[in-house]
Coordinates of C-alpha atoms and ligand atoms in Angstrom, one line a residue:
M120 CA 33.5 118.4 113.6
E121 CA 36.5 120.4 113.6
K122 CA 36.7 122.6 116.6
S123 CA 37.4 126.1 115.5
G124 CA 40.9 127.3 116.5
D125 CA 39.5 130.6 117.5
G126 CA 37.3 128.9 120.1
S127 CA 40.2 126.9 121.8
F128 CA 42.4 130.0 121.8
R129 CA 39.7 131.9 123.6
F130 CA 39.3 129.1 126.2
I131 CA 43.0 129.2 126.9
K132 CA 42.9 133.0 127.2
R133 CA 40.1 132.6 129.7
L134 CA 41.9 130.0 131.6
M135 CA 44.9 132.4 131.9
L136 CA 42.6 135.0 133.2
I137 CA 41.4 132.8 135.9
L138 CA 44.8 131.7 136.7
S139 CA 46.0 135.3 136.8
C140 CA 43.2 136.2 139.0
L141 CA 44.0 133.4 141.5
S142 CA 47.6 134.6 141.7
Y143 CA 46.5 138.2 142.1
S144 CA 44.4 137.1 144.9
V145 CA 47.4 135.6 146.7
V146 CA 49.0 139.1 146.7
G147 CA 45.8 140.5 147.9
S148 CA 44.4 142.5 144.9
D149 CA 40.7 142.3 144.1
C150 CA 40.6 140.7 140.7
T151 CA 36.8 141.0 140.4
T152 CA 36.9 144.7 139.9
T153 CA 39.1 144.4 136.8
T154 CA 37.6 141.4 135.3
T155 CA 34.9 142.0 132.5
I156 CA 32.2 139.3 132.2
D157 CA 33.5 136.6 129.8
Y158 CA 30.9 134.6 127.9
V159 CA 31.0 131.1 126.5
S160 CA 28.7 129.9 123.7
A161 CA 25.9 127.5 124.7
L162 CA 25.9 126.3 120.9
G163 CA 27.8 123.5 119.1
D164 CA 28.6 125.9 116.4
P165 CA 29.0 129.4 117.8
G166 CA 28.1 132.2 115.3
M167 CA 27.5 129.4 112.6
K168 CA 31.2 129.7 111.7
N169 CA 32.3 126.1 111.3
D170 CA 32.9 124.9 107.7
G171 CA 31.4 121.6 108.7
L172 CA 27.6 122.0 109.1
R173 CA 24.8 120.2 111.0
V174 CA 21.2 121.2 110.0
A175 CA 18.0 119.3 110.1
I176 CA 14.4 120.1 109.0
E177 CA 11.0 119.0 110.4
A178 CA 7.5 119.6 109.3
W179 CA 4.2 119.5 111.4
N180 CA 0.6 119.8 111.3
Q181 CA -1.2 122.2 113.6
C182 CA -0.4 120.3 116.8
N183 CA 3.1 119.6 116.0
E184 CA 2.5 116.1 114.9
V185 CA 2.5 114.3 111.5
G186 CA -0.9 112.5 111.2
E187 CA -0.1 111.0 107.9
E188 CA 3.1 111.2 105.9
A189 CA 3.1 112.8 102.3
K190 CA 3.4 110.2 99.6
N191 CA 6.9 109.2 98.7
M192 CA 8.4 111.6 101.3
G193 CA 9.0 109.4 104.3
S194 CA 8.7 110.7 107.7
P195 CA 8.9 114.6 107.7
R196 CA 12.4 114.9 109.3
M197 CA 15.6 115.1 107.3
A198 CA 19.2 116.2 107.8
D199 CA 22.2 117.5 106.1
C200 CA 25.2 117.0 108.2
F201 CA 28.9 116.8 107.2
D202 CA 32.5 117.3 107.9
L203 CA 35.3 118.4 105.6
D204 CA 38.2 116.3 104.8
Y205 CA 41.1 118.7 104.3
S206 CA 43.6 115.9 104.0
S207 CA 43.0 115.6 100.1
L208 CA 42.9 118.3 97.6
P209 CA 40.3 119.3 96.6
V210 CA 38.9 119.2 100.0
R211 CA 35.9 116.7 100.3
I212 CA 32.6 117.0 101.9
N213 CA 31.8 113.8 103.8
H214 CA 28.2 113.5 104.5
K215 CA 26.9 111.6 107.5
V216 CA 23.3 111.3 106.4
D217 CA 22.3 109.8 103.1
E218 CA 19.2 109.6 100.9
K219 CA 18.2 106.3 102.4
D220 CA 18.3 107.6 105.9
N221 CA 16.5 110.8 104.8
K222 CA 13.7 109.0 103.1
L223 CA 12.8 106.7 106.0
G224 CA 9.2 106.6 106.8
V225 CA 6.7 104.6 108.8
Q226 CA 6.6 101.9 106.1
N227 CA 10.2 101.0 106.8
G228 CA 9.1 99.3 109.9
T229 CA 12.0 98.6 112.5
Y230 CA 14.9 99.5 110.1
G231 CA 17.6 101.4 111.9
G232 CA 16.2 100.4 115.3
I233 CA 13.2 102.5 115.0
I234 CA 10.2 101.1 117.0
A235 CA 7.1 103.0 116.0
G236 CA 4.6 100.2 114.8
D237 CA 2.5 102.0 112.3
D238 CA 2.2 105.3 114.1
A239 CA 3.6 108.2 112.0
D240 CA 3.9 110.5 115.0
I241 CA 6.0 108.1 117.0
Y242 CA 8.0 107.3 114.0
A243 CA 8.9 111.0 113.4
A244 CA 10.1 111.3 117.0
Q245 CA 12.2 108.3 116.7
K246 CA 13.6 109.4 113.4
E247 CA 14.9 112.5 115.1
I248 CA 16.9 110.4 117.5
Y249 CA 18.1 108.2 114.6
L250 CA 19.3 111.3 112.6
G251 CA 20.6 112.9 115.6
N252 CA 23.0 109.8 116.4
K253 CA 24.2 110.2 112.8
C254 CA 25.0 114.1 113.2
Q255 CA 26.1 114.1 116.8
V256 CA 29.2 115.9 117.7
M257 CA 30.9 114.9 121.0
D258 CA 31.7 118.1 122.9
K259 CA 31.8 119.4 126.5
P260 CA 29.8 119.8 128.5
N261 CA 27.4 117.7 126.4
P262 CA 27.1 116.4 122.7
W263 CA 25.1 118.3 120.3
Q264 CA 23.4 117.4 117.0
F265 CA 22.0 120.1 114.5
W266 CA 20.3 123.4 113.9
M267 CA 16.6 122.7 113.3
I268 CA 14.3 124.3 110.5
M269 CA 10.8 124.0 111.6
L270 CA 7.8 124.1 109.2
K271 CA 4.3 124.1 110.3
N272 CA 0.8 124.1 108.6
G273 CA -1.8 125.8 110.5
N274 CA -4.8 124.2 108.7
T275 CA -7.2 122.5 111.1
D276 CA -9.7 119.9 110.1
T277 CA -12.1 120.4 113.0
L278 CA -14.4 117.6 111.7
A279 CA -11.5 115.1 111.7
A280 CA -10.5 116.1 115.2
I281 CA -6.9 115.1 114.6
C282 CA -5.3 117.4 117.3
P283 CA -5.9 117.1 121.0
E284 CA -7.7 119.9 122.8
N285 CA -5.3 121.1 125.7
G286 CA -3.8 117.7 125.6
K287 CA -7.1 115.8 125.9
K288 CA -8.8 113.8 123.2
A289 CA -10.8 116.4 121.1
N290 CA -14.4 116.1 119.8
P291 CA -15.1 117.0 116.2
F292 CA -16.9 120.3 115.6
P293 CA -18.0 122.1 112.3
P294 CA -15.7 124.6 110.7
T295 CA -15.9 128.0 112.4
G296 CA -13.7 130.3 110.2
R297 CA -11.2 130.4 113.1
F298 CA -9.1 127.8 111.5
P299 CA -8.4 127.3 107.7
C300 CA -9.2 124.1 106.0
F301 CA -10.2 123.4 102.4
G302 CA -11.7 120.0 103.4
K303 CA -10.5 116.5 104.0
G304 CA -6.7 116.1 103.9
C305 CA -6.1 119.8 104.7
M306 CA -3.6 119.0 107.2
N307 CA -1.1 117.3 104.9
M308 CA 2.8 117.3 105.3
P309 CA 4.7 119.3 102.5
S310 CA 7.0 117.7 99.9
M311 CA 10.6 118.0 101.1
H312 CA 13.3 118.1 98.4
H313 CA 16.9 118.3 99.3
E314 CA 20.0 119.4 97.6
Y315 CA 22.9 118.0 99.7
T316 CA 25.6 120.4 100.6
S317 CA 28.1 120.6 97.7
F318 CA 30.7 122.9 96.3
V319 CA 29.0 125.1 93.8
D320 CA 31.9 126.8 92.1
Q321 CA 34.8 125.6 90.0
E322 CA 37.4 126.6 92.7
G323 CA 35.7 124.5 95.4
H324 CA 35.5 127.6 97.7
M325 CA 31.7 128.1 98.0
M326 CA 29.4 125.5 99.7
S327 CA 25.8 125.3 99.4
G328 CA 22.7 123.1 100.0
S329 CA 18.8 123.5 100.5
F330 CA 15.7 122.0 101.5
Y331 CA 12.5 123.1 99.6
G332 CA 9.0 122.1 98.8
T333 CA 5.2 122.8 98.8
W334 CA 2.1 121.9 100.7
D335 CA 0.2 122.0 97.5
L336 CA 1.2 118.5 96.6
D337 CA -0.6 118.4 93.3
S338 CA 1.7 121.2 91.9
D339 CA 4.9 119.7 93.5
K340 CA 8.0 119.6 91.2
E341 CA 11.3 117.9 91.8
E342 CA 13.1 120.9 90.3
D343 CA 13.0 123.9 92.3
E344 CA 10.2 125.9 90.9
S345 CA 10.9 128.8 93.3
V346 CA 8.1 131.3 94.0
V347 CA 6.3 131.3 90.6
G348 CA 2.7 130.0 90.4
N349 CA 0.1 130.0 93.1
N350 CA 1.4 127.2 95.1
S351 CA 2.6 127.4 98.6
Y352 CA 6.3 127.2 98.9
Y353 CA 9.2 127.1 101.3
K354 CA 13.0 127.1 100.9
V355 CA 16.0 127.3 103.1
K356 CA 19.3 127.5 101.4
W357 CA 22.7 127.6 103.3
E358 CA 25.8 129.0 101.8
K359 CA 29.4 129.5 103.1
K360 CA 32.7 130.2 101.7
I361 CA 35.3 127.5 102.9
G362 CA 37.8 128.7 105.6
G363 CA 37.8 132.2 106.8
N364 CA 35.9 133.7 109.7
E365 CA 32.4 134.2 108.2
S366 CA 29.1 132.8 109.0
W367 CA 27.0 130.4 107.1
V368 CA 24.2 132.4 105.4
F369 CA 20.7 130.8 106.0
H370 CA 18.4 132.2 103.4
H371 CA 14.6 131.6 103.9
V372 CA 11.6 131.9 101.7
L373 CA 8.0 131.1 102.8
K374 CA 4.9 131.5 100.6
T375 CA 1.3 130.8 101.5
S376 CA -1.4 129.8 99.0
S377 CA -5.2 129.9 99.0
K378 CA -5.4 126.4 100.3
Y379 CA -2.6 126.9 102.7
P380 CA -2.9 130.5 104.0
W381 CA -1.4 129.8 107.5
L382 CA 2.3 128.6 107.4
M383 CA 5.4 128.9 109.7
L384 CA 9.0 128.7 109.0
Y385 CA 11.6 129.1 111.9
L386 CA 15.3 128.3 112.4
R387 CA 15.8 126.9 115.9
A388 CA 18.5 126.1 118.4
D389 CA 16.9 123.4 120.5
A390 CA 18.2 121.6 123.5
S391 CA 20.2 118.6 122.5
R392 CA 18.2 116.3 124.8
G393 CA 15.1 116.4 126.9
L394 CA 11.7 117.8 126.1
S395 CA 12.2 121.0 124.1
G396 CA 9.3 123.5 123.7
G397 CA 6.3 122.1 122.1
Y398 CA 7.2 118.4 122.1
H399 CA 6.2 115.6 124.4
Y400 CA 9.2 113.5 123.9
D401 CA 13.0 113.5 123.8
T402 CA 14.4 115.9 121.0
R403 CA 17.9 116.9 119.6
G404 CA 19.4 120.1 118.8
M405 CA 22.3 122.6 118.8
M406 CA 22.4 123.7 122.3
K407 CA 25.1 121.9 124.3
M408 CA 23.8 123.9 127.5
T409 CA 20.3 124.9 128.1
P410 CA 20.1 128.6 128.8
K411 CA 18.5 129.8 132.0
S412 CA 16.9 133.2 132.9
P413 CA 18.3 135.8 133.5
N414 CA 21.8 134.8 132.5
F415 CA 22.1 134.4 128.7
K416 CA 22.2 136.6 125.5
V417 CA 21.5 135.8 121.9
R418 CA 23.3 137.3 119.0
F419 CA 22.4 137.1 115.3
K420 CA 22.2 139.2 112.2
L421 CA 18.8 139.5 110.6
E422 CA 17.9 140.8 107.2
V423 CA 14.4 140.7 106.3
L424 CA 13.9 141.0 102.5
K425 CA 10.2 140.6 102.1
G426 CA 7.7 140.9 104.9
G427 CA 5.0 138.3 104.2
G428 CA 2.1 140.9 104.3
S429 CA 0.3 142.3 107.4
G430 CA -0.6 138.7 108.7
S431 CA 2.9 137.9 108.9
Q432 CA 3.9 137.7 112.6
F433 CA 7.7 137.9 112.1
Y434 CA 9.4 136.8 115.3
L435 CA 12.7 138.7 115.9
M436 CA 13.0 136.3 118.8
D437 CA 10.8 133.4 119.7
M438 CA 11.6 131.4 122.9
G439 CA 10.0 128.2 124.0
S440 CA 9.9 126.2 127.2
C441 CA 7.7 123.8 129.3
W442 CA 6.7 123.7 132.9
K443 CA 3.6 122.8 134.8
N444 CA 1.3 125.3 136.5
D445 CA 2.4 124.0 139.9
G446 CA 6.0 124.6 138.9
R447 CA 7.2 121.0 138.3
D448 CA 9.2 120.2 135.2
C449 CA 7.4 118.9 132.3
D450 CA 7.6 115.1 132.0
G451 CA 5.5 114.2 128.8
E452 CA 2.1 114.1 130.5
V453 CA 0.3 116.2 128.1
T454 CA -2.7 117.3 130.1
T455 CA -0.5 119.0 132.9
D456 CA 2.6 119.9 130.8
V457 CA 2.2 123.5 129.5
T458 CA 4.4 124.9 126.5
R459 CA 5.4 128.5 127.3
Y460 CA 6.2 130.8 124.4
S461 CA 7.3 134.5 124.3
E462 CA 7.9 136.3 120.9
M463 CA 8.7 139.8 119.8
I464 CA 6.8 140.6 116.7
I465 CA 8.8 143.1 114.4
N466 CA 6.4 143.4 111.4
P467 CA 5.4 147.2 111.7
E468 CA 1.9 146.3 110.1
T469 CA 1.1 144.2 113.1
T470 CA -1.9 145.6 115.1
A471 CA -1.9 145.0 118.8
V472 CA -4.6 143.1 120.2
C473 CA -4.0 144.1 123.9
N474 CA -5.0 147.6 124.6
R475 CA -6.6 149.5 127.5
N476 CA -10.0 148.5 126.4
R477 CA -9.2 144.8 125.9
L478 CA -7.3 143.8 129.1
N479 CA -8.2 140.2 128.5
A480 CA -5.5 140.0 125.8
C481 CA -2.8 141.8 128.1
P482 CA -0.7 140.1 130.8
P483 CA -1.9 140.8 134.4
H484 CA 1.2 142.9 135.1
H485 CA 4.2 144.6 133.6
T486 CA 7.5 144.6 135.6
F487 CA 9.7 147.6 135.2
P488 CA 13.6 147.3 135.5
N489 CA 13.5 148.6 139.1
G490 CA 11.2 145.8 140.0
T491 CA 8.0 147.8 140.2
K492 CA 5.1 145.9 138.9
V493 CA 2.4 147.8 137.2
H494 CA -1.1 146.0 137.0
R495 CA -3.0 146.1 133.6
T496 CA -5.9 148.1 135.2
D497 CA -3.5 151.1 135.9
K498 CA -4.3 153.0 132.8
E499 CA -1.9 155.7 133.6
R500 CA 1.3 153.5 133.8
F501 CA 0.8 150.2 132.2
P502 CA 2.7 150.1 128.8
Y503 CA -0.2 148.6 126.6
E504 CA 1.7 149.4 123.4
A505 CA 4.5 147.0 124.3
Y506 CA 2.2 144.0 124.3
H507 CA 0.6 142.4 121.4
Y508 CA -1.2 139.5 122.8
Y509 CA -1.3 137.5 126.0
C510 CA -3.3 134.2 126.5
V511 CA -3.5 131.8 129.5
P512 CA -3.0 128.0 129.2
G513 CA -6.2 126.1 129.0
N514 CA -5.7 124.2 132.1
A515 CA -4.8 127.4 134.3
R516 CA -7.4 127.1 137.2
F517 CA -6.6 130.4 138.7
A518 CA -6.2 132.8 135.9
E519 CA -7.0 136.3 136.7
S520 CA -10.1 137.7 135.0
P521 CA -10.6 138.8 132.4
Y522 CA -8.6 136.3 130.2
E523 CA -8.3 134.8 126.8
V524 CA -7.5 131.0 126.7
C525 CA -4.7 130.1 124.1
D526 CA -5.5 128.0 121.1
P527 CA -6.1 124.6 122.7
Y528 CA -5.2 122.7 119.4
S529 CA -1.9 124.0 118.3
N530 CA 0.4 122.0 120.7
P531 CA 0.2 118.4 121.9
Q532 CA -0.2 120.1 125.4
P533 CA -1.8 123.3 126.7
Q534 CA 0.2 126.4 125.9
E535 CA 0.9 130.0 127.2
I536 CA 1.7 132.8 124.8
L537 CA 3.1 136.2 125.5
Q538 CA 3.7 138.4 122.5
I539 CA 5.5 141.9 122.7
L540 CA 6.0 144.7 120.2
P541 CA 8.9 147.1 119.8
H542 CA 8.7 149.7 122.6
P543 CA 11.0 151.7 124.8
V544 CA 10.4 149.5 127.9
W545 CA 12.5 146.7 126.1
E546 CA 15.4 149.0 125.4
Q547 CA 17.4 147.9 128.3
F548 CA 17.3 144.3 127.0
G549 CA 18.6 145.4 123.5
Y550 CA 15.3 144.8 121.7
P551 CA 13.8 147.2 119.2
T552 CA 12.1 150.3 120.7
K553 CA 10.2 151.6 117.6
K554 CA 8.2 150.0 114.8
G555 CA 10.2 149.3 111.7
Q556 CA 13.5 148.7 113.4
G557 CA 15.2 145.6 112.1
W558 CA 12.6 145.4 109.2
I559 CA 12.9 145.6 105.5
G560 CA 15.8 147.9 104.5
D561 CA 17.3 147.8 108.1
P562 CA 19.4 144.7 108.4
T563 CA 20.7 144.5 112.0
T564 CA 23.1 142.7 114.1
W565 CA 21.3 142.1 117.3
E566 CA 22.6 141.4 120.9
L567 CA 19.4 140.6 122.8
D568 CA 19.4 140.2 126.5
V569 CA 16.9 137.3 126.2
G570 CA 17.9 136.2 129.6
K571 CA 16.9 139.2 131.6
L572 CA 13.8 139.9 129.4
S573 CA 12.4 136.4 129.8
Q574 CA 13.0 136.5 133.6
S575 CA 11.0 139.8 133.8
L576 CA 8.0 138.6 131.6
Y577 CA 4.8 137.5 133.1
F578 CA 4.1 133.7 132.9
Y579 CA 1.2 131.9 134.8
Q580 CA 1.7 129.7 137.8
D581 CA -0.8 128.4 140.4
P582 CA -1.0 130.9 143.3
G583 CA 1.3 129.9 146.2
T584 CA 3.6 127.7 144.0
K585 CA 7.4 128.4 143.9
P586 CA 8.4 130.4 141.0
V587 CA 10.2 128.1 138.4
E588 CA 13.7 128.5 137.2
R589 CA 13.2 129.5 133.5
H590 CA 15.0 127.2 131.3
W591 CA 14.6 127.8 127.5
S592 CA 15.0 124.7 125.5
S593 CA 14.1 126.5 122.2
I594 CA 15.5 129.8 120.8
D595 CA 14.5 130.6 117.4
L596 CA 13.4 133.2 114.7
G597 CA 11.2 133.2 111.7
T598 CA 7.7 134.0 110.6
E599 CA 4.2 132.7 111.1
I600 CA 2.0 134.0 108.3
Y601 CA -1.4 133.9 109.6
M602 CA -4.4 133.6 107.5
S603 CA -3.3 135.4 104.3
K604 CA -3.2 133.9 100.9
N605 CA -0.4 134.2 98.3
Q606 CA 2.1 136.2 100.7
I607 CA 5.7 135.8 100.3
A608 CA 8.3 136.4 103.3
E609 CA 11.9 136.2 102.6
W610 CA 14.9 136.7 105.0
T611 CA 18.5 135.7 106.0
V612 CA 20.0 134.8 109.2
T613 CA 23.7 134.8 110.0
D614 CA 26.2 134.8 113.0
F615 CA 23.6 133.1 115.4
D616 CA 24.9 132.6 118.8
I617 CA 23.7 132.1 122.4
V618 CA 26.1 133.1 125.1
I619 CA 26.2 132.5 128.8
P620 CA 28.4 134.3 131.4
M621 CA 31.4 132.0 132.5
T622 CA 30.3 132.3 136.0
H623 CA 26.7 130.9 135.4
I624 CA 27.6 127.7 133.7
S625 CA 26.4 124.7 135.6
V626 CA 27.6 121.5 134.1
E627 CA 24.9 118.9 134.4
Ligands
LIG2028 C1 11.8 102.2 103.0 O1 10.6 102.0 102.3 C2 10.7 102.4 100.9 C3 9.2 102.3 100.3 O2 8.8 100.9 100.6 C4 11.7 101.7 100.1 O3 11.8 102.3 98.8 C5 13.0 102.0 100.8 O4 14.2 101.2 100.2 C6 13.1 101.4 102.2 N1 14.4 101.9 102.8 C7 15.1 101.1 103.5 C8 16.4 101.5 104.2 O5 14.7 99.8 103.6
LIG2029 C1 -2.8 132.7 90.2 O1 -4.2 132.9 90.5 C2 -4.6 134.1 89.9 C3 -6.0 134.4 90.5 O2 -6.8 133.1 90.6 C4 -4.7 133.9 88.4 O3 -5.1 135.2 87.8 C5 -3.2 133.7 87.9 O4 -3.2 133.5 86.6 C6 -2.7 132.5 88.7 N1 -1.2 132.4 88.3 C7 -0.6 131.3 87.8 C8 0.9 131.3 87.6 O5 -1.3 130.2 87.9
LIG2030 C1 36.0 136.4 113.8 O1 34.9 137.2 113.7 C2 34.3 137.9 115.0 C3 33.2 138.7 114.8 O2 32.3 138.0 113.9 C4 35.5 138.5 115.7 O3 35.1 138.9 117.0 C5 36.7 137.6 115.9 O4 37.8 138.5 116.3 C6 37.2 137.1 114.4 N1 38.3 136.2 114.7 C7 39.3 136.3 113.7 C8 40.4 135.3 113.9 O5 39.5 137.1 112.9
LIG2031 C1 10.3 152.4 138.7 O1 10.3 152.6 137.5 C2 9.0 153.1 136.9 C3 9.0 153.3 135.3 O2 10.2 153.9 135.0 C4 8.7 154.4 137.6 O3 7.5 154.8 137.2 C5 8.8 154.2 139.0 O4 8.5 155.5 139.8 C6 10.0 153.6 139.6 N1 9.9 153.2 141.0 C7 10.8 153.4 141.9 C8 10.5 152.9 143.3 O5 11.8 154.0 141.6

């Protein structure tokens, strides 16, 4: 992909700054007092400004697996990756992934070097590597592949016991009302239709493409039926004017239905290799460096157009990582790996579960900026309103009572979740402090100090173990519409970037 001229210019500027600092230090002046912190992007496409695009989509059942592919759709991972050829007029879009690649599924056997036997889950993992190789951009310090659109269906067939329980084989149990399921086959993959990125105007200035589909396969249409009818629906459409200094606009729509009342749609920047949050295998992504707490910031512009109802847990920021309770790195062993998530929910209709009378849904303590830790039993000082929900990993042996255990089925491994709400205690990190900020009618460009925030949040480790260095392999935003039928959420994301101070770059 074309490196933006802006990027290389800034690099030279920085280099000159460093050189001039070195020369100043020779004459004895203290350079550090006059140098402001310089940031570099951790992403392959800083601020979504490159004309060429790399975007992929993936769809999951409740435990981030496939189970069974939807008919005629292939494995639920696809990509739209292209470079522009400016050497001819009109400018041409050169796609790197074709229809044959995108439609590959488990019935295609070993085509493309994929070795998955008849296992649709392993096939999807391998297909990501296959698509990643087609989209990969060589870069420093590491190559990168694509933005990732993630879809997930929360339906759970408890009688089929498809998802493991905290990483262990689960036993079937009767439906409880805790998980939606209309009966056999409720965990199906959605249809996935694709409009390849193309020029959409006569002049060849405007580029656009999309992925869309439905989980209600009986009402699936090849043409984009949009949100009419009572079917579930998703669409992510991207648009950009060629040239210039503007971001791609990612426009998202998600609609639930009576059969699919719990759906998720996120736009993710994932690590370009290794185990990213929620997976037990090597994945691909947009980050050429994995950000580490406390030294990184996340910038983007979010415009929420439709909220998705009171059950829509809209995540202004969602971060995912993985480490074991004894502090070791995750290695794909699903009974001891623990996915760690933290999210800020900005839907003002969200009602907090954590409160002074329900301490089991609050983290054990809150840490103030001056380092003071306040225990959740300190009713005077603990900021209950800043927390939505906290739950401990199912394999935490020394969790502090009282506690709630996280949903044991929703990841291939146990998980820990810490969800926060707008509150003045997050102000120093640039997060919203009041309900309604950044919501419908308040499009906002955010610069969130996710690094510092994620360093200060509580996460479980076994007592006496060395606190882990917190690396965040997934940084994303989007919504999880929980248990609400026929709700529509709609939003746009632009200018997404993750930046790391120059002084904290460790080249692996
Ligand atoms: C994959 O399998 C499908 C269904 O059998 C077939 O239509 C398609 O051509 C196959 N793709 C390749 C690349 O062989
Ligand atoms: C959607 O469902 C409602 C309630 O069941 C019904 O009244 C309405 O006609 C349906 N709409 C469409 C377009 O099928
Ligand atoms: C491009 O836009 C960014 C902000 O979005 C700005 O900081 C930068 O200076 C602009 N570059 C040019 C060359 O206009
Ligand atoms: C730290 O900050 C908290 C909250 O602002 C405050 O209550 C506490 O007194 C402070 N502690 C110290 C030692 O300054």
